[in-house]
Amino acid sequence: MSFVFWILAAITVAGGLAAVTLKNTVHCALALTAAFAGLALMFLELDAQFAGFAQILVYIGAVAILLVFAILLTRGAEEKTEKSVFSRTWFTGLVIAAAVFAVLAWAVLHSGAALPDHAGLPGPAPQVTVAQIGNALMGRYVLPLEIVALLLTAAMIGAVLVAMHEKGEPK
Amino acid sequence: MANTLDQIFVLLKHWIMGLFPSALQPIVGVLLSVVAIVAVFPGLFALTTVLERKGLGRMQNRIGPNRVGPFGIFQPIADGIKSLTKEDIIPVSADAVVHFIAPLVLVVAVFMGFAVLPMGRNMQLVDMDAGLLFFFAIGASTEVSIFMAGWSSRNKYSLLGAMRAVAQMISYEVPLLMSSVAIVMITGSLSLVKIVEAQNQYTWGLPHWYIFTPWGFAGFVMFCIAATAETNRSPFDLPEGESELVAGYFTEYSGFKFALFFLGEYLGMFSISGLGSTLFLGGWSAPLQVLQFVPSWIWFFSKVMLSIVVLIWIRGTLPRLRQDQLMNLAWKFVLPMTLLNLFVAALWRFMGEGWLRWIVCSAILIAVYVIAGRIGMRRGDFGPRTYRYAE
Amino acid sequence: MSFLLVAAVLFAIGLAGALTRRNAILVLIGIELMLNAANLNLVAFWRYGPHPEALTGMMFAVFSIAVAAAEAAVGLGLVIAIYRHARTVDLDEINRMKG
């Protein structure tokens, strides 16, 4: 497609590859941040501005930092040279991933026959204003909104409880 | 005449754009605006470094730098030459790639934040529909660069400073966002241009700035606290405290990279002052209706410089907060107050025009502040004071 | 359609990472990559689909971002709790249910 799209796709896929193959865990987290940024830009390319900015704010601003904190707290950043970074069962995992990719790619490439004629061509870019998103959130999607709020509260309380120091245990 | 002076930069830009073929015109227009931002704000940064050192010096009963020019005005040139020619030392065990990228990410992220600020009538780089969200998203990305700087130096103190800085920035991001949400709610739009235009109306000659409303004033106070903490300025500058932690997360940086960090921090200060002026102080609108002949960009920049002067003043005056005091302030005081502020703003809108809503909203805010403040101040009883003399 | 291919590639990379690395946190990184790939799919289908003004795809993606953030927080809390108990995050060594 367009030139910008290929650059963004290259950044995202390279970031993803680096995130799962690098030896140093903190480097993996930073490569993941680059992949998130590439994805946010792809959202912007798809005219989904709200999703793109939410992706930057939530993923890069919070999830990436959370990952980095967890890596530092669990001493994942120290160099361990005697064992490989891949698990014993790495070959099976790779085969499964390749199989899944093959199925997905086949589905994507062969789906042209199943869709109606006008699919695959970009329609006019939807002019999504934030007012429309607000109306949608409060009108059509109010139930998912409330459930997500409940879920976030439960997740917050759960994370604090799980990671809290128990009484009497040495820190 | 006044209108021409007001729009002089826009007219200049359109004239230069007109010199190019029409296919290139959008790119040239954007490039011109970008060049203007990249030229103006580092210039202001240079001015601010002198202002800060002389101002702090006077507050501490000493003269600031006064050698380089008359009253030390050319000090930034000397500073610039020094940082460009200093040797760039990278520690042997440092992570070279991440160490190199960290200041770049910071400066890029901070410059991107200037794209949505309306610096005058029709003088913003991009009029985005979700401009405020873009600004906050970019502000969240600066935390990653601070962490990268602290971690890649392989230095205990740098890492400690970076962790503290990131924790502080994350905790104060929520009050910053929540105090802006009240503004968004009343205006009905996330676009900064529309927020300024909504404040550009006058009643009896006085403007409709949001700071003159009870919830706007409380929101402005909380925005200031959160903004000072977001940019790691005193009294929240424990991560980079010069007497505490060597220099915190940029201990191992020297030469030009240190200058880049310094630039990034001050530009962050400018952009968040710009946002505060846009949201609460009316952006480019004049204070009194009679003063509207003064160009709009003069008002914007004077409001930003006023905020900078107040920030420098606060730095010279207040003592530093300890890390746990800082976090307590964020989560236990500022955040509940911002939620209450949101509720009060909704009440304001719901009650309709009139004098009643002023009284009710102010009463709620003042009452809660006094009660929460009194309860918060009541710590355990202090024992009798003991004295120990050196014998 | 190239968006869908990129999403499929990312999903496969995330899956490979989640299945082959030893460190528990890298498994979580793989899971985050998979969620992101699914989000990209959602937004791509929304944009090129029949009714973009219903905002369904983008809303779904935003909710998915929120849920993924919550799940990352809980997952990392679990990893920290396990580290505190077993002193390691190596998944090949934590293979006994008896603690």
XYZ file of C-alpha atoms in Angstrom:
661
model
C 0.000 0.000 0.000
C 1.432 3.365 0.803
C 5.035 4.100 1.655
C 4.270 5.237 5.201
C 2.435 2.026 5.887
C 5.415 -0.129 4.961
C 7.763 1.839 7.194
C 5.361 1.542 10.124
C 4.853 -2.156 9.491
C 8.620 -2.658 9.399
C 9.089 -0.808 12.697
C 6.312 -2.730 14.409
C 7.374 -6.166 13.230
C 11.045 -5.464 13.964
C 10.109 -4.278 17.442
C 8.043 -7.384 18.018
C 10.824 -9.667 16.828
C 13.367 -7.899 18.990
C 11.023 -8.097 21.965
C 10.936 -11.875 21.893
C 14.466 -12.719 20.852
C 16.804 -10.381 22.695
C 18.874 -11.690 25.544
C 18.641 -8.767 27.907
C 15.157 -8.500 29.356
C 15.153 -4.727 29.661
C 16.085 -4.427 26.001
C 13.092 -6.622 25.214
C 10.818 -4.274 27.126
C 12.221 -1.246 25.282
C 11.789 -2.961 21.925
C 8.207 -3.681 22.936
C 7.751 0.031 23.576
C 8.935 0.714 20.025
C 6.441 -1.872 18.736
C 3.650 -0.151 20.687
C 4.620 3.183 19.172
C 4.560 1.685 15.687
C 1.118 0.247 16.362
C -0.188 3.577 17.636
C 0.980 5.203 14.411
C -0.765 2.478 12.417
C -3.963 3.266 14.282
C -3.523 6.894 13.279
C -3.007 5.778 9.681
C -6.349 3.986 9.921
C -8.058 7.250 11.026
C -8.722 5.875 14.503
C -7.251 8.824 16.356
C -8.805 8.149 19.711
C -7.582 4.551 19.714
C -4.087 5.666 18.708
C -3.756 8.246 21.472
C -5.282 5.870 24.004
C -2.722 3.267 22.919
C 0.158 5.683 23.555
C -1.250 6.857 26.855
C -2.083 3.424 28.252
C 0.451 1.099 26.709
C 3.575 3.236 26.459
C 2.758 5.419 29.426
C 1.709 2.689 31.815
C 2.076 -0.924 30.691
C 5.642 -0.571 29.419
C 6.723 1.118 32.634
C 4.958 -1.543 34.664
C 6.848 -4.233 32.737
C 10.135 -2.494 33.354
C 9.454 -2.133 37.056
C 8.555 -5.813 37.302
C 11.731 -6.806 35.457
C 13.823 -4.779 37.849
C 12.015 -6.127 40.891
C 12.523 -9.737 39.881
C 16.183 -9.393 38.976
C 15.456 -10.343 35.410
C 18.030 -7.900 34.195
C 21.030 -9.689 35.620
C 23.188 -11.571 33.190
C 22.882 -15.304 33.349
C 25.217 -16.807 30.850
C 25.161 -20.471 31.567
C 21.701 -21.275 30.282
C 20.101 -20.335 27.033
C 17.279 -17.845 27.049
C 14.968 -20.207 25.265
C 13.135 -22.912 27.117
C 13.714 -26.619 26.652
C 10.624 -26.980 24.556
C 11.410 -24.169 22.173
C 11.093 -26.128 18.973
C 7.517 -27.193 19.680
C 6.563 -23.618 20.450
C 8.059 -22.394 17.206
C 6.230 -25.049 15.198
C 2.916 -24.171 16.827
C 3.441 -20.470 16.138
C 4.301 -21.162 12.519
C 1.197 -23.313 12.149
C -1.027 -20.588 13.607
C 0.512 -18.027 11.275
C -0.056 -20.298 8.309
C -3.742 -20.697 9.165
C -4.249 -16.969 9.701
C -2.428 -16.003 6.526
C -4.388 -18.520 4.503
C -7.641 -17.138 5.933
C -6.648 -13.569 5.127
C -5.412 -14.245 1.630
C -8.296 -16.429 0.606
C -11.033 -14.315 2.109
C -11.419 -12.238 -1.026
C -13.795 -14.749 -2.504
C -16.153 -14.771 0.482
C -16.699 -11.019 0.850
C -19.026 -8.812 -1.188
C -17.641 -6.738 -4.019
C -17.017 -3.421 -2.319
C -14.946 -4.854 0.518
C -11.223 -4.286 0.430
C -11.569 -0.805 -0.976
C -11.315 2.014 1.513
C -14.540 3.874 1.994
C -14.582 7.578 2.745
C -12.580 8.257 5.884
C -15.006 8.375 8.804
C -14.813 11.764 10.462
C -14.901 10.621 14.020
C -15.145 13.447 16.478
C -14.621 13.002 20.170
C -18.180 14.160 20.736
C -19.403 11.147 18.764
C -17.204 8.852 20.824
C -18.557 10.374 24.017
C -22.118 9.925 22.833
C -21.403 6.343 21.851
C -19.804 5.597 25.200
C -22.723 6.986 27.117
C -25.415 5.673 24.807
C -24.745 2.467 23.025
C -21.752 1.206 24.960
C -22.629 2.206 28.485
C -22.844 -1.371 29.691
C -19.337 -2.333 28.531
C -18.093 0.922 30.038
C -19.488 0.107 33.462
C -18.258 -3.461 33.285
C -14.758 -2.307 32.341
C -14.833 0.097 35.283
C -15.760 -2.763 37.590
C -13.070 -4.940 36.030
C -10.405 -2.272 36.523
C -11.368 -1.862 40.169
C -11.257 -5.593 40.715
C -7.916 -5.871 38.912
C -6.441 -3.049 40.996
C -7.535 -4.581 44.281
C -6.441 -8.019 43.115
C -2.998 -6.882 42.019
C -2.403 -5.102 45.301
C -3.521 -8.135 47.291
C -1.470 -10.594 45.272
C 1.725 -8.606 45.437
C 1.405 -7.406 49.007
C 3.801 -8.549 51.644
C 2.218 -11.048 53.963
C 2.434 -10.455 57.654
C 5.616 -11.753 59.212
C 7.281 -12.689 55.943
C 10.772 -11.191 55.579
C 10.806 -8.571 52.823
C -3.846 47.747 11.949
C -4.214 45.870 15.207
C -5.584 42.899 13.341
C -2.609 42.870 10.989
C -0.149 42.958 13.871
C -2.090 40.172 15.513
C -1.961 37.948 12.483
C 1.464 39.014 11.293
C 3.059 35.606 11.595
C 0.165 33.886 9.865
C 0.318 36.409 7.003
C 4.080 35.948 6.766
C 3.678 32.212 6.588
C 1.035 32.434 3.878
C 3.210 34.833 1.868
C 6.186 32.472 1.966
C 3.931 29.563 1.099
C 2.676 31.506 -1.875
C 6.185 31.610 -3.326
C 6.191 27.847 -3.820
C 4.262 25.730 -6.344
C 0.914 24.595 -5.054
C 1.878 20.950 -4.786
C 4.536 21.727 -2.204
C 2.560 24.281 -0.264
C 1.214 22.152 2.613
C 4.655 20.706 3.321
C 6.261 24.148 3.237
C 3.588 25.515 5.559
C 4.127 22.788 8.120
C 7.900 23.086 7.840
C 7.720 26.817 8.455
C 5.660 26.376 11.600
C 7.986 23.667 12.856
C 11.044 25.826 12.206
C 9.390 28.684 14.059
C 8.700 26.502 17.097
C 12.197 24.994 17.064
C 13.727 28.464 16.871
C 11.565 30.325 19.371
C 11.375 27.935 22.273
C 15.073 27.124 22.663
C 15.648 30.886 22.484
C 13.225 31.308 25.365
C 15.038 28.463 27.093
C 18.301 30.365 26.883
C 16.621 33.452 28.335
C 15.105 31.372 31.121
C 18.400 29.891 32.242
C 19.781 33.367 32.842
C 16.545 34.488 34.487
C 16.571 31.485 36.771
C 20.151 31.829 37.885
C 19.894 35.540 38.499
C 16.479 35.208 40.136
C 17.548 32.386 42.425
C 20.685 34.284 43.202
C 18.798 37.369 44.279
C 16.429 35.266 46.373
C 19.396 33.681 48.071
C 20.941 37.070 48.710
C 23.677 36.828 46.140
C 24.166 38.131 42.617
C 23.798 35.540 39.857
C 26.186 35.298 36.922
C 27.326 38.767 35.941
C 30.554 38.315 34.023
C 29.605 37.414 30.516
C 27.615 40.374 29.317
C 25.917 43.365 30.864
C 24.116 41.771 33.836
C 25.193 38.362 32.587
C 22.799 38.273 29.628
C 25.151 36.408 27.336
C 25.694 33.611 29.853
C 23.683 31.086 27.764
C 26.129 31.521 24.898
C 28.977 30.649 27.214
C 26.997 27.687 28.548
C 26.236 26.526 25.041
C 29.866 26.654 23.961
C 30.878 24.794 27.090
C 28.436 21.948 26.642
C 29.211 21.572 22.949
C 32.927 21.335 23.463
C 32.983 19.203 26.588
C 34.168 15.644 26.263
C 31.370 13.113 25.948
C 32.117 10.485 28.561
C 30.248 7.192 28.467
C 30.976 4.759 31.292
C 32.520 1.481 30.199
C 29.786 -0.731 31.573
C 26.966 1.475 30.390
C 24.565 0.314 27.781
C 25.738 2.418 24.857
C 22.684 2.265 22.593
C 20.102 3.036 25.243
C 22.408 5.664 26.774
C 22.538 7.424 23.437
C 18.856 7.216 22.617
C 17.452 8.430 25.949
C 18.026 12.197 25.550
C 16.818 12.034 21.946
C 13.534 10.435 22.947
C 13.016 13.068 25.639
C 13.633 16.024 23.360
C 11.508 14.600 20.532
C 8.609 13.894 22.860
C 8.746 17.337 24.416
C 8.897 19.124 21.069
C 5.887 17.170 19.839
C 3.868 18.544 22.726
C 4.147 22.065 21.323
C 2.241 21.099 18.220
C -1.212 21.567 19.709
C -0.717 24.715 21.768
C -2.530 27.703 20.325
C -0.005 30.496 20.569
C -2.197 33.176 19.159
C -5.321 33.561 17.067
C -5.030 30.930 14.303
C -1.487 30.204 15.397
C -1.422 26.569 16.324
C 0.543 23.996 14.389
C -2.258 21.415 14.165
C -5.875 21.883 15.139
C -6.583 18.395 16.374
C -9.991 17.379 17.540
C -8.458 15.473 20.464
C -5.596 17.899 21.073
C -5.569 17.671 24.854
C -5.445 13.874 24.712
C -2.509 14.064 22.318
C -0.675 16.384 24.706
C -1.131 14.086 27.670
C -0.195 11.006 25.668
C 3.080 12.649 24.642
C 3.703 13.704 28.227
C 3.363 10.106 29.306
C 6.072 9.083 26.866
C 8.703 11.184 28.579
C 8.724 8.811 31.523
C 10.125 6.034 29.368
C 13.090 8.165 28.379
C 13.860 9.032 31.990
C 13.846 5.394 32.890
C 16.118 4.605 29.934
C 18.552 7.286 31.047
C 18.667 6.050 34.611
C 18.969 2.384 33.815
C 21.531 2.549 31.064
C 24.095 4.273 33.228
C 24.596 1.146 35.374
C 24.861 3.332 38.400
C 22.974 2.720 41.624
C 22.249 6.376 42.173
C 21.047 6.943 38.643
C 18.705 3.995 38.843
C 17.361 5.126 42.174
C 16.806 8.630 40.869
C 15.104 7.289 37.765
C 12.775 5.054 39.762
C 11.792 7.907 42.021
C 11.254 10.212 39.090
C 9.092 7.721 37.217
C 7.024 6.897 40.304
C 6.496 10.594 40.952
C 5.550 11.333 37.362
C 3.066 8.487 37.213
C 1.420 9.437 40.502
C 0.953 13.039 39.473
C -0.258 12.258 36.015
C -3.709 11.283 37.279
C -4.406 14.573 39.120
C -3.086 16.474 36.089
C -5.536 14.692 33.831
C -8.441 14.921 36.234
C -8.070 18.641 36.809
C -8.167 19.168 33.049
C -11.233 16.961 32.642
C -13.355 19.535 34.498
C -12.394 22.097 31.836
C -13.212 19.659 29.051
C -16.568 18.932 30.602
C -17.593 22.571 30.755
C -16.275 23.426 27.308
C -17.561 20.303 25.626
C -14.498 19.717 23.484
C -10.986 18.330 23.777
C -9.654 20.728 21.182
C -7.415 23.378 22.737
C -8.436 25.937 20.126
C -12.081 25.640 21.124
C -11.201 25.867 24.811
C -9.452 29.180 24.235
C -12.273 30.478 22.091
C -14.768 29.609 24.812
C -12.785 31.764 27.222
C -12.524 34.685 24.846
C -15.816 36.275 25.890
C -16.201 39.248 28.139
C -18.817 40.223 30.720
C -18.646 43.851 31.975
C -15.157 44.034 30.522
C -13.866 41.061 32.515
C -13.002 37.864 30.690
C -14.568 34.463 31.072
C -11.319 32.776 31.997
C -11.831 29.549 33.838
C -9.564 30.569 36.667
C -12.162 33.117 37.780
C -14.683 30.406 38.616
C -14.486 28.506 41.939
C -13.891 25.115 40.390
C -11.472 26.651 37.897
C -9.442 28.218 40.649
C -9.257 24.984 42.620
C -8.457 23.136 39.412
C -5.719 25.618 38.619
C -4.121 25.165 42.020
C -4.132 21.400 41.620
C -2.901 21.667 38.053
C 0.016 23.753 39.290
C 0.927 21.224 41.942
C 0.708 18.359 39.493
C 2.584 20.263 36.779
C 5.437 21.130 39.127
C 5.703 17.476 40.036
C 5.479 16.313 36.436
C 8.455 18.370 35.364
C 10.485 17.421 38.433
C 10.846 20.971 39.654
C 11.345 21.981 43.201
C 9.751 21.423 45.657
C 9.311 18.065 43.975
C 12.793 17.656 42.606
C 14.032 14.875 44.821
C 15.023 12.752 41.802
C 17.443 15.377 40.662
C 18.214 17.093 43.885
C 21.687 18.408 43.765
C 22.358 17.816 47.377
C 20.613 14.478 47.545
C 21.485 12.196 44.756
C 24.429 13.695 42.894
C 22.401 14.599 39.836
C 19.920 11.762 39.829
C 19.225 10.053 36.586
C 21.556 12.148 34.500
C 24.641 11.673 36.597
C 26.569 9.882 33.911
C 25.787 12.324 31.143
C 28.219 15.029 30.146
C 28.587 17.541 27.398
C 25.930 17.842 24.789
C 23.702 15.049 26.072
C 23.440 16.764 29.426
C 22.532 19.951 27.616
C 19.838 18.009 25.769
C 18.382 16.754 29.043
C 18.445 20.241 30.451
C 16.750 21.532 27.299
C 14.161 18.786 27.535
C 13.340 19.595 31.113
C 12.951 23.325 30.542
C 10.949 22.818 27.374
C 8.682 20.499 29.337
C 8.236 23.353 31.773
C 7.318 25.690 28.911
C 4.870 23.322 27.343
C 3.059 22.578 30.551
C 2.928 26.284 31.427
C 1.526 26.826 27.964
C -1.102 24.192 28.617
C -1.973 25.717 31.977
C -2.344 29.146 30.389
C -4.508 27.697 27.624
C -6.778 25.752 29.923
C -7.168 28.115 32.833
C -5.796 31.534 32.013
C -7.442 32.007 28.652
C -4.633 31.266 26.229
C -4.196 34.197 23.915
C -7.148 36.260 25.092
C -6.592 39.621 26.686
C -7.375 40.242 30.373
C -9.648 43.222 29.831
C -11.883 43.958 26.919
C -10.246 47.295 26.309
C -6.864 45.678 25.872
C -7.809 43.599 22.865
C -5.752 45.715 20.497
C -2.552 44.130 21.817
C -1.622 41.142 19.604
C -2.757 37.767 20.890
C 0.641 36.095 20.781
C 2.047 38.710 23.150
C -0.580 37.733 25.702
C 0.172 34.039 25.338
C 3.906 34.417 25.740
C 3.584 36.827 28.633
C 1.311 34.375 30.440
C 3.829 31.592 29.840
C 6.706 33.732 31.080
C 4.677 34.732 34.122
C 4.151 31.054 34.939
C 7.875 30.425 34.511
C 8.696 33.285 36.870
C 6.289 31.868 39.441
C 7.895 28.430 39.060
C 11.351 29.903 39.624
C 10.016 31.819 42.612
C 8.560 28.656 44.128
C 11.838 26.847 43.547
C 13.731 29.467 45.491
C 11.298 29.567 48.334
C 9.910 26.210 49.324
C 11.889 23.327 50.824
C 12.054 20.007 49.113
C 9.485 17.314 49.788
C 10.554 13.805 50.784
C 9.525 11.001 48.515
C 6.854 9.537 50.752
C 5.452 12.969 51.581
C 5.232 13.622 47.869
C 3.352 10.401 47.182
C 1.043 10.958 50.134
C 0.215 14.385 48.822
C -0.596 12.983 45.405
C -2.769 10.065 46.313
C -4.362 11.208 49.516
C -4.966 14.875 48.938
C -4.738 16.035 45.366
C -6.570 13.134 43.764
C -9.675 13.251 45.995
C -9.763 17.019 45.596
C -9.719 16.716 41.812
C -12.601 14.261 41.927
C -14.535 16.660 44.116
C -13.653 19.455 41.716
C -15.173 17.456 38.882
C -18.359 17.045 40.860
C -18.467 20.751 41.690
C -17.946 21.667 38.040
C -20.875 19.449 37.095
C -22.973 21.139 39.782
C -21.979 24.526 38.386
C -23.144 23.591 34.937
C -26.318 22.026 36.250
C -27.369 24.949 38.371
C -27.635 27.411 35.519
C -26.734 31.087 35.464
C -26.957 33.237 38.550
C -25.187 34.133 41.755
C -26.352 31.077 43.712
C -23.985 28.718 41.996
C -20.970 30.851 42.900
C -21.819 30.628 46.581
C -22.680 26.938 46.624
C -19.624 25.807 44.663
C -17.189 27.970 46.585
C -18.703 26.830 49.862
C -18.336 23.154 49.001
C -14.731 23.526 47.895
C -13.622 25.646 50.808
C -15.403 23.467 53.350
C -13.852 20.251 52.078
C -10.427 21.822 51.831
C -10.575 23.093 55.389
C -11.931 19.823 56.783
C -9.483 17.632 54.846
C -6.639 19.972 55.677
C -7.487 20.017 59.362
C -7.855 16.273 59.562
C -4.665 15.776 57.609
C -2.764 18.114 59.851
C -3.818 16.411 63.025
C -0.967 14.036 63.560
C -0.147 12.333 66.822
C 0.627 14.465 69.786
C 4.209 15.530 69.995
C 6.080 14.550 73.108
C 8.037 16.994 75.188
C 10.970 18.396 73.328
C 14.261 16.815 74.320
C 17.541 18.550 74.007
C 20.881 16.881 73.598
C 23.955 18.958 73.987
C 27.395 18.050 72.836
C 29.412 17.577 75.990
C -5.655 -6.329 3.734
C -1.986 -5.782 4.413
C -3.013 -4.585 7.853
C -4.475 -8.014 8.511
C -1.258 -9.656 7.394
C 0.816 -7.466 9.663
C -1.540 -8.288 12.519
C -1.192 -12.007 11.763
C 2.604 -11.731 11.732
C 2.595 -9.891 15.043
C 0.264 -12.456 16.543
C 2.510 -15.298 15.462
C 5.597 -13.536 16.821
C 3.856 -12.937 20.131
C 2.742 -16.541 20.305
C 6.248 -17.795 19.533
C 7.644 -15.551 22.225
C 5.102 -16.659 24.773
C 5.745 -20.312 24.073
C 9.527 -20.399 23.812
C 11.043 -18.048 26.386
C 12.043 -19.035 29.895
C 11.452 -15.820 31.751
C 7.879 -15.415 32.943
C 7.892 -11.728 32.151
C 8.784 -12.401 28.540
C 5.752 -14.652 28.319
C 3.691 -11.678 29.447
C 5.379 -9.539 26.793
C 4.330 -12.103 24.214
C 0.761 -11.974 25.484
C 0.718 -8.184 25.203
C 1.931 -8.454 21.616
C -0.887 -10.853 20.819
C -3.478 -8.514 22.303
C -2.079 -5.646 20.285
C -2.236 -7.679 17.105
C -5.892 -8.425 17.800
C -6.553 -4.709 18.363
C -4.964 -3.899 15.023
C -7.238 -6.440 13.394
C -10.295 -4.896 15.031
C -9.466 -1.383 13.921
C -8.574 -2.484 10.385
C -11.892 -4.281 9.998
C -13.717 -1.249 11.387
C -12.086 1.083 8.918
C -12.637 -0.979 5.800
C -15.892 -2.515 6.863
C -19.453 -1.625 5.914
C -20.522 0.685 8.768
C -17.662 2.792 10.096
C -19.989 5.378 11.630
C -21.219 2.917 14.235
C -17.784 3.144 15.885
C -17.988 -0.480 16.964
C -14.463 -1.534 16.027
C -12.744 1.424 17.585
C -14.735 1.152 20.806
C -13.956 -2.531 21.012
C -10.271 -1.749 20.549
C -10.320 0.901 23.291
C -12.028 -1.455 25.724
C -9.526 -4.137 24.775
C -6.667 -1.741 25.581
C -8.179 -1.109 29.008
C -8.657 -4.814 29.697
C -5.122 -5.601 28.562
C -3.715 -3.013 30.932
C -5.649 -4.516 33.834
C -4.524 -8.010 32.904
C -0.899 -6.923 32.636
C -1.098 -5.462 36.122
C -2.546 -8.611 37.651
C -0.159 -10.861 35.723
C 2.866 -8.922 36.860
C 1.606 -8.963 40.422
C 1.419 -12.737 40.162
C 4.948 -12.928 38.753
C 6.265 -10.851 41.619
C 4.471 -13.031 44.153
C 5.938 -16.178 42.573
C 9.387 -14.619 42.540
C 9.091 -13.876 46.208
C 8.295 -17.490 46.913
C 10.541 -19.403 44.522
C 13.350 -16.849 44.197
C 13.393 -17.269 40.437
C 11.245 -16.419 37.430
C 12.621 -19.191 35.289
C 9.649 -21.136 34.014
C 11.580 -24.351 33.514
C 12.318 -24.509 37.204
C 8.869 -23.678 38.510
C 7.375 -26.943 37.362
C 6.046 -28.381 40.567
C 2.701 -27.653 42.123
C 4.027 -28.355 45.591
C 5.436 -25.093 46.819
